[in-house]
Coordinates of C-alpha atoms in Angstrom, one line a residue:
Chain A
X1 CA -167.6 42.4 -13.6
X2 CA -166.9 43.9 -10.2
X3 CA -167.1 40.6 -8.5
X4 CA -164.7 39.1 -11.0
X5 CA -162.3 41.9 -10.3
X6 CA -162.3 41.0 -6.7
X7 CA -161.9 37.3 -7.4
X8 CA -158.9 38.1 -9.6
X9 CA -157.3 39.9 -6.7
X10 CA -157.5 36.9 -4.4
X11 CA -154.6 34.9 -5.9
X12 CA -152.6 38.2 -6.0
X13 CA -153.0 38.6 -2.3
X14 CA -152.8 34.9 -1.5
X15 CA -149.5 34.6 -3.4
X16 CA -148.0 36.9 -0.8
X17 CA -148.1 34.0 1.7
X18 CA -146.2 31.4 -0.3
X19 CA -142.5 31.0 -0.6
X20 CA -140.4 28.2 -2.0
X21 CA -139.2 25.8 0.7
X22 CA -137.4 22.8 -0.4
X23 CA -136.7 20.8 2.8
X24 CA -133.1 19.6 3.0
X25 CA -132.1 16.1 3.6
X26 CA -130.1 16.1 6.8
X27 CA -126.8 14.3 7.1
X28 CA -126.0 14.1 10.8
X29 CA -123.4 11.4 10.0
X30 CA -121.2 14.2 8.7
X31 CA -120.8 15.4 12.4
X32 CA -117.5 14.0 13.8
X33 CA -117.6 13.2 17.4
X34 CA -115.0 11.2 19.4
X35 CA -115.0 11.4 23.2
X36 CA -112.0 13.1 24.7
X37 CA -111.1 14.9 21.4
X38 CA -111.1 18.8 21.3
X39 CA -110.6 21.2 18.5
X40 CA -107.1 22.3 17.6
X41 CA -107.6 24.1 14.3
X42 CA -109.3 24.2 11.0
X43 CA -108.2 24.7 7.4
X44 CA -109.6 24.3 3.9
X45 CA -108.2 23.7 0.4
X46 CA -110.1 25.0 -2.6
X47 CA -108.0 23.1 -5.2
X48 CA -108.7 19.8 -3.4
X49 CA -112.2 20.9 -2.5
X50 CA -111.9 19.8 1.0
X51 CA -112.2 21.3 4.5
X52 CA -110.5 19.9 7.6
X53 CA -110.6 20.1 11.4
X54 CA -107.7 18.9 13.5
X55 CA -108.8 17.4 16.8
X56 CA -106.6 16.2 19.7
X57 CA -106.6 14.9 23.2
X58 CA -105.6 17.2 26.0
X59 CA -101.9 16.5 25.5
X60 CA -102.1 17.2 21.8
X61 CA -104.1 20.4 22.4
X62 CA -101.4 21.6 24.8
X63 CA -98.6 20.7 22.4
X64 CA -100.4 22.6 19.6
X65 CA -100.5 25.8 21.8
X66 CA -96.8 25.4 22.6
X67 CA -94.1 27.0 20.6
X68 CA -91.7 24.1 21.2
X69 CA -91.8 21.5 18.5
X70 CA -91.2 18.4 20.7
X71 CA -93.9 15.8 21.2
X72 CA -94.8 13.7 24.2
X73 CA -96.0 10.2 24.4
X74 CA -99.7 9.9 24.7
X75 CA -100.5 12.7 22.3
X76 CA -103.3 11.8 20.0
X77 CA -104.4 13.6 16.8
X78 CA -107.3 13.2 14.4
X79 CA -107.4 15.1 11.2
X80 CA -110.9 14.9 9.8
X81 CA -111.3 15.9 6.2
X82 CA -114.6 16.6 4.5
X83 CA -115.5 17.2 0.9
X84 CA -116.4 20.8 0.4
X85 CA -119.4 22.2 -1.5
X86 CA -121.1 25.5 -2.1
X87 CA -123.5 26.4 0.7
X88 CA -126.9 25.4 -0.8
X89 CA -128.5 28.4 1.0
X90 CA -125.9 31.1 0.4
X91 CA -124.0 31.9 -2.7
X92 CA -120.8 33.3 -1.3
X93 CA -120.0 30.5 1.1
X94 CA -118.7 26.9 1.1
X95 CA -119.6 24.3 3.6
X96 CA -118.4 20.7 4.5
X97 CA -120.1 17.8 2.8
X98 CA -119.5 14.2 3.8
X99 CA -116.4 12.9 5.6
X100 CA -113.7 11.9 3.1
X101 CA -111.0 10.7 5.5
X102 CA -109.9 10.5 9.1
X103 CA -106.2 10.4 9.8
X104 CA -104.9 9.4 13.2
X105 CA -101.6 10.1 14.9
X106 CA -100.4 8.6 18.2
X107 CA -97.1 9.5 19.8
X108 CA -96.1 6.2 21.3
X109 CA -92.7 7.0 22.8
X110 CA -90.8 10.2 23.4
X111 CA -87.5 8.8 24.8
X112 CA -85.4 9.3 21.7
X113 CA -84.8 12.5 19.8
X114 CA -87.2 11.2 17.1
X115 CA -90.4 10.2 18.8
X116 CA -92.1 6.9 17.9
X117 CA -95.3 7.7 16.0
X118 CA -98.1 5.6 14.7
X119 CA -100.0 7.0 11.8
X120 CA -103.0 5.4 10.2
X121 CA -106.2 6.2 8.2
X122 CA -109.2 4.5 9.8
X123 CA -111.7 6.2 7.5
X124 CA -111.3 6.7 3.8
X125 CA -108.0 7.0 2.0
X126 CA -105.2 9.6 1.7
X127 CA -102.8 9.5 -1.2
X128 CA -99.9 11.7 0.2
X129 CA -97.0 10.0 2.0
X130 CA -97.5 9.4 5.7
X131 CA -94.3 11.4 6.5
X132 CA -95.7 14.4 4.7
X133 CA -99.0 14.1 6.5
X134 CA -97.3 13.9 9.9
X135 CA -95.2 16.9 9.1
X136 CA -98.4 18.8 8.1
X137 CA -100.4 17.8 11.2
X138 CA -97.5 18.6 13.6
X139 CA -97.1 21.9 11.9
X140 CA -100.6 23.0 12.8
X141 CA -101.0 25.4 15.7
X142 CA -104.0 25.9 17.9
X143 CA -106.7 28.4 17.0
X144 CA -107.0 31.7 18.7
X145 CA -110.2 31.5 20.8
X146 CA -111.7 34.4 22.8
X147 CA -111.9 34.0 26.6
X148 CA -115.0 35.3 28.4
X149 CA -115.5 35.7 32.1
X150 CA -117.3 33.0 34.0
Chain B
X1 CA -179.2 24.1 -13.2
X2 CA -181.9 26.4 -12.0
X3 CA -182.4 29.7 -13.5
X4 CA -182.1 32.7 -11.2
X5 CA -185.5 34.0 -10.3
X6 CA -186.2 37.6 -11.2
X7 CA -185.9 38.7 -7.6
X8 CA -182.6 36.8 -7.2
X9 CA -181.0 38.5 -10.1
X10 CA -182.3 41.9 -8.9
X11 CA -180.5 41.2 -5.6
X12 CA -177.3 40.3 -7.5
X13 CA -177.5 43.4 -9.6
X14 CA -178.0 45.5 -6.4
X15 CA -175.1 43.8 -4.7
X16 CA -173.0 44.2 -7.9
X17 CA -173.7 47.9 -8.1
X18 CA -173.0 48.4 -4.5
X19 CA -169.6 46.8 -4.9
X20 CA -169.0 48.9 -8.0
X21 CA -169.8 52.1 -6.2
X22 CA -167.7 51.1 -3.2
X23 CA -164.7 50.5 -5.5
X24 CA -165.3 53.8 -7.2
X25 CA -165.4 55.6 -3.9
X26 CA -162.2 53.7 -2.9
X27 CA -160.4 55.4 -5.7
X28 CA -160.5 58.7 -3.8
X29 CA -158.5 57.1 -1.0
X30 CA -155.9 55.8 -3.5
X31 CA -152.4 56.8 -2.3
X32 CA -150.1 58.8 -4.6
X33 CA -146.6 57.4 -5.1
X34 CA -144.2 60.2 -5.5
X35 CA -140.7 60.0 -6.9
X36 CA -138.3 62.0 -4.8
X37 CA -135.1 63.1 -6.5
X38 CA -132.4 60.6 -7.3
X39 CA -129.4 61.6 -5.1
X40 CA -126.7 58.9 -5.5
X41 CA -127.8 56.2 -7.9
X42 CA -126.3 52.8 -8.2
X43 CA -123.6 52.8 -10.8
X44 CA -122.5 49.4 -11.8
X45 CA -121.9 47.9 -15.3
X46 CA -124.9 48.3 -17.7
X47 CA -125.5 44.6 -17.7
X48 CA -126.1 44.7 -14.0
X49 CA -127.9 48.0 -13.8
X50 CA -130.4 46.9 -16.5
X51 CA -131.4 43.9 -14.4
X52 CA -132.1 46.0 -11.3
X53 CA -133.9 48.6 -13.4
X54 CA -136.4 46.1 -14.9
X55 CA -136.8 44.0 -11.8
X56 CA -136.3 46.2 -8.8
X57 CA -136.6 49.9 -9.5
X58 CA -140.4 50.0 -9.3
X59 CA -140.1 49.4 -5.6
X60 CA -136.5 50.0 -4.6
X61 CA -135.8 53.4 -6.3
X62 CA -137.1 56.9 -6.7
X63 CA -137.9 56.0 -10.3
X64 CA -141.0 53.9 -9.7
X65 CA -143.0 53.5 -12.8
X66 CA -146.4 52.7 -11.5
X67 CA -148.8 51.1 -14.1
X68 CA -152.4 52.2 -14.4
X69 CA -153.6 48.9 -13.0
X70 CA -151.5 49.4 -9.9
X71 CA -153.2 52.7 -9.3
X72 CA -156.6 51.2 -8.7
X73 CA -157.7 50.8 -5.1
X74 CA -157.4 48.4 -3.2
X75 CA -154.4 47.2 -5.2
X76 CA -152.9 50.7 -5.0
X77 CA -152.8 50.5 -1.2
X78 CA -150.7 47.4 -1.3
X79 CA -148.4 48.7 -4.0
X80 CA -147.9 52.0 -2.1
X81 CA -147.1 50.1 1.1
X82 CA -144.7 47.8 -0.7
X83 CA -142.9 50.7 -2.3
X84 CA -142.6 52.7 0.9
X85 CA -141.2 49.6 2.8
X86 CA -139.0 48.6 -0.1
X87 CA -137.4 52.0 -0.3
X88 CA -136.8 52.1 3.4
X89 CA -134.9 48.8 3.2
X90 CA -133.0 49.3 0.0
X91 CA -133.0 52.3 -2.4
X92 CA -130.9 52.2 -5.5
X93 CA -131.4 56.0 -6.0
X94 CA -129.6 56.6 -2.7
X95 CA -127.0 53.9 -3.1
X96 CA -124.2 56.4 -2.4
X97 CA -125.4 56.9 1.1
X98 CA -123.9 53.4 1.8
X99 CA -120.2 52.9 2.5
X100 CA -118.3 50.8 0.1
X101 CA -118.3 47.8 2.5
X102 CA -122.0 48.1 3.0
X103 CA -122.6 48.2 -0.7
X104 CA -120.6 45.0 -1.2
X105 CA -122.4 43.1 1.5
X106 CA -125.7 44.4 0.4
X107 CA -124.9 43.2 -3.1
X108 CA -124.2 39.7 -1.8
X109 CA -127.5 39.8 0.1
X110 CA -129.3 41.0 -3.1
X111 CA -127.9 38.2 -5.2
X112 CA -129.0 35.6 -2.7
X113 CA -132.4 37.1 -2.3
X114 CA -132.9 36.9 -6.1
X115 CA -131.2 33.4 -6.3
X116 CA -133.8 32.0 -3.9
X117 CA -136.7 33.7 -5.6
X118 CA -137.5 36.0 -2.7
X119 CA -137.0 39.1 -4.8
X120 CA -138.6 40.6 -6.8
X121 CA -141.6 39.8 -4.6
X122 CA -143.4 36.8 -6.2
X123 CA -146.8 38.6 -5.8
X124 CA -145.3 41.3 -8.0
X125 CA -143.9 39.1 -10.8
X126 CA -147.2 37.2 -10.9
X127 CA -148.8 40.4 -12.2
X128 CA -145.7 41.9 -13.8
X129 CA -143.9 39.1 -15.6
X130 CA -141.3 41.4 -17.2
X131 CA -139.9 42.0 -13.8
X132 CA -138.7 38.3 -13.5
X133 CA -135.0 37.7 -13.3
X134 CA -133.8 35.0 -15.6
X135 CA -131.2 32.4 -14.8
X136 CA -128.7 34.1 -17.1
X137 CA -129.3 37.3 -15.3
X138 CA -128.7 35.6 -12.0
X139 CA -125.4 34.4 -13.3
X140 CA -124.5 37.9 -14.4
X141 CA -125.2 39.1 -10.9
X142 CA -123.2 36.3 -9.3
X143 CA -120.1 37.0 -11.6
X144 CA -120.4 40.7 -10.8
X145 CA -120.3 40.3 -7.0
X146 CA -117.6 37.6 -7.1
X147 CA -115.4 39.9 -9.2
X148 CA -116.1 42.9 -6.9
X149 CA -114.8 40.8 -3.9
X150 CA -111.7 39.3 -5.5
X151 CA -109.0 39.5 -2.9
X152 CA -105.7 41.2 -3.7
X153 CA -103.1 38.6 -4.5
X154 CA -100.9 37.9 -1.5
X155 CA -97.3 39.1 -2.1
X156 CA -95.7 35.9 -0.8
X157 CA -97.0 32.4 -0.5
X158 CA -94.8 31.1 2.4
X159 CA -96.5 28.2 4.1
X160 CA -98.5 29.9 6.8
X161 CA -99.4 27.2 9.3
X162 CA -99.4 29.1 12.6
X163 CA -102.3 31.0 14.0
X164 CA -101.4 33.2 17.0
X165 CA -102.3 30.8 19.7
X166 CA -102.4 33.0 22.8
X167 CA -105.6 34.9 23.1
X168 CA -105.3 38.7 23.3
X169 CA -106.6 40.5 26.4
X170 CA -110.0 39.2 27.4
X171 CA -112.8 41.4 28.7
X172 CA -113.1 42.4 32.3
X173 CA -116.8 41.9 32.7
X174 CA -119.0 39.3 31.0
X175 CA -119.9 40.9 27.7
X176 CA -123.7 41.0 27.3
X177 CA -125.7 41.8 24.2
X178 CA -128.4 44.5 24.5
X179 CA -131.1 41.8 24.3
X180 CA -129.8 40.1 27.4
X181 CA -127.7 37.3 25.8
X182 CA -124.4 37.0 27.7
X183 CA -121.2 35.6 26.1
X184 CA -120.3 32.1 27.4
X185 CA -117.4 29.7 26.7
X186 CA -119.4 26.5 27.0
X187 CA -119.5 25.9 23.2
X188 CA -115.8 24.9 23.3
X189 CA -117.0 21.5 24.7
X190 CA -119.8 21.1 22.1
X191 CA -119.7 19.3 18.8
X192 CA -118.9 21.0 15.6
X193 CA -121.9 20.7 13.3
X194 CA -120.4 22.4 10.3
X195 CA -117.2 24.1 9.0
X196 CA -117.6 26.8 6.5
X197 CA -115.6 29.5 4.7
X198 CA -116.8 32.6 2.9
X199 CA -115.4 34.0 -0.2
X200 CA -117.7 37.0 0.1
X201 CA -116.0 38.3 3.2
X202 CA -112.7 36.5 3.6
X203 CA -113.4 34.5 6.8
X204 CA -113.7 31.0 7.9
X205 CA -115.8 29.5 10.6
X206 CA -116.7 26.6 12.9
X207 CA -120.3 26.1 13.9
X208 CA -120.9 24.5 17.2
X209 CA -124.2 22.9 18.5
X210 CA -125.1 22.1 22.0
X211 CA -126.6 18.5 22.8
X212 CA -130.2 19.7 22.2
X213 CA -129.2 21.1 18.8
X214 CA -127.3 18.0 17.7
X215 CA -130.2 15.8 18.8
X216 CA -132.6 17.9 16.8
X217 CA -130.3 17.4 13.7
X218 CA -130.2 13.6 14.4
X219 CA -134.0 13.3 14.8
X220 CA -134.7 15.9 12.1
X221 CA -136.8 18.2 14.4
X222 CA -135.4 21.5 13.1
X223 CA -138.7 23.0 11.8
X224 CA -138.9 24.5 14.3
X225 CA -135.8 23.8 16.4
X226 CA -136.6 22.8 20.1
X227 CA -136.3 25.4 22.8
X228 CA -132.9 25.2 24.5
X229 CA -131.1 24.6 21.2
X230 CA -128.0 26.8 21.0
X231 CA -125.7 27.4 18.0
X232 CA -122.4 29.2 18.2
X233 CA -120.4 30.3 15.1
X234 CA -116.8 31.3 15.7
X235 CA -115.3 33.4 12.9
X236 CA -111.6 33.8 12.1
X237 CA -109.9 35.8 9.3
X238 CA -108.3 33.7 6.6
X239 CA -104.6 33.5 6.1
X240 CA -103.2 33.7 2.5
X241 CA -103.2 30.3 0.7
X242 CA -100.0 28.4 1.4
X243 CA -97.8 26.4 -1.0
X244 CA -99.9 23.3 -0.5
X245 CA -103.1 25.1 -1.3
X246 CA -104.2 25.1 2.3
X247 CA -105.9 28.1 3.9
X248 CA -105.4 28.4 7.6
X249 CA -107.4 30.3 10.2
X250 CA -105.8 33.6 11.3
X251 CA -107.0 36.1 13.8
X252 CA -110.1 35.6 15.8
X253 CA -112.8 37.9 14.4
X254 CA -116.1 37.4 16.3
X255 CA -118.5 34.8 17.8
X256 CA -122.1 34.8 17.0
X257 CA -124.8 33.1 19.0
X258 CA -128.3 31.8 18.2
X259 CA -130.3 30.8 21.3
X260 CA -133.6 29.1 20.8
X261 CA -136.5 30.3 23.0
X262 CA -139.7 30.4 21.1
X263 CA -141.5 32.6 23.6
X264 CA -138.7 35.0 24.7
X265 CA -137.5 35.7 21.1
X266 CA -140.9 35.4 19.3
X267 CA -140.2 38.7 17.5
X268 CA -137.1 37.3 15.8
X269 CA -138.5 33.9 14.7
X270 CA -137.9 32.2 18.1
X271 CA -134.1 32.7 18.0
X272 CA -132.2 35.1 20.2
X273 CA -129.3 36.6 18.2
X274 CA -126.0 38.0 19.5
X275 CA -122.6 38.8 18.2
X276 CA -119.4 39.6 20.1
X277 CA -116.4 41.0 18.2
X278 CA -112.7 41.1 18.7
X279 CA -111.0 39.3 21.6
X280 CA -112.6 42.0 23.8
X281 CA -115.9 40.5 22.7
X282 CA -117.7 43.8 22.1
X283 CA -121.4 43.2 21.8
X284 CA -122.9 44.2 18.5
X285 CA -126.1 46.3 18.2
X286 CA -127.0 49.7 19.8
X287 CA -130.7 49.1 20.0
X288 CA -132.6 45.9 20.7
X289 CA -133.9 46.0 17.2
X290 CA -130.4 45.0 15.8
X291 CA -131.6 41.4 15.8
X292 CA -134.3 42.1 13.2
X293 CA -131.5 42.5 10.7
X294 CA -130.1 39.1 11.7
X295 CA -133.5 37.6 11.5
X296 CA -134.4 39.1 8.2
X297 CA -131.4 37.7 6.4
X298 CA -131.7 34.3 8.2
X299 CA -135.1 33.9 6.6
X300 CA -133.1 32.8 3.6
X301 CA -132.6 29.6 5.6
X302 CA -136.2 29.2 6.6
X303 CA -136.2 25.6 5.1
X304 CA -133.7 24.8 7.9
X305 CA -135.5 26.5 10.7
X306 CA -133.5 29.7 10.0
X307 CA -130.1 28.0 10.4
X308 CA -127.9 28.1 7.3
X309 CA -125.0 25.8 8.3
X310 CA -126.2 22.3 8.9
X311 CA -124.9 19.1 7.4
X312 CA -127.1 18.1 4.4
X313 CA -127.0 15.5 1.7
X314 CA -128.0 17.9 -1.1
X315 CA -125.0 18.6 -3.2
X316 CA -124.9 21.9 -4.9
X317 CA -122.7 20.3 -7.5
X318 CA -120.6 23.3 -7.9
X319 CA -118.1 24.6 -5.5
X320 CA -117.8 28.3 -5.8
X321 CA -114.5 30.0 -5.0
X322 CA -112.2 32.7 -6.2
X323 CA -108.6 32.3 -6.4

């Protein structure tokens, strides 16, 4: 009887060591990377279930930090939009899923009062009118980042 | 099958009685679990309190109801140790000693511990099935914490597209966490590996990874992550939702670092943790043990090598949010 008692205790103690661990399937393709592009800002939309990051080249980054609303030729913007999902590991947070669309703006010419702009959507589709999208993207200002000492 | 010879069975009997006597003697060493007074009990809705009572109170309160079979040594030793440790971490009988903010973040932590089956301790539910928390009960808890955290409706919904772009005064010396991790700006040139927002604490974030971290994700070598991997999370307050339904980042809140060095940071799962708050980048943590708190909660992401925010294919199906 006593030996059986001890045997019964073994699984009780052994259970202590196990936890549930479902390995996730990684999706590195959801990481957006284009050389020369830096972060301008980030936004998300719960009704559309999307989350976005606006990237730009150096000229675009400078323009987004600027309070003036003029744009110079050579500015390049990429608005990357991901589908959004609940964080699988934390109830209370949402996280980006796969890329839904990439929108691209290039400022071609700034000689006139209305700069010449090329807008296209190299990845995915966007239903809103290009004019509205350009207005949205140009309205986005740069994030506040901390600055440490080197 | 051979029969046990008389001498063999005599040996067994002797061994058996020896074990019996030892067990009996052990009972004198059995620790007593006392129930100190309940000073400031958890006071949520009944539907929630009932769940905590049946599933958690034996360990996390001063109202432990220890069954007779838990009082038998050597099981009683483990039970007493669990209760002592559990009360130290979380005590529903002293809930009032936490600030309102601490209570809310503790509740989110609690919901996630239960959601992932980490609490009640699986070793405990194996012996005490009545302590199990059902899926319905988990949903009750989720609804409760979500309602607790509902943001006040913003007065106006003017399109708020502008974050303050000029950083406020930066620190005069390099901010350094008590565990030796110094703040650096390098991450601004790294890739963003995830973007997240939290409806439990009103913030949104970008998560950056250095080349070693991104390669580890590409090659799926994150269990464990290689030494030299660095992950930085930058946190901003959310602005009120605008007329298009967009939520933009507001003020910078803090930056959090995870630096992989399996030897140096062995005590915290091989990750060095640091947090720098406000534009002055004030390091978080008064004692070096602050990182244990980070590590403990990050164990909920142990399937990802302790990192929550990585791109995965698994779809949770449901997007949680509160409007």
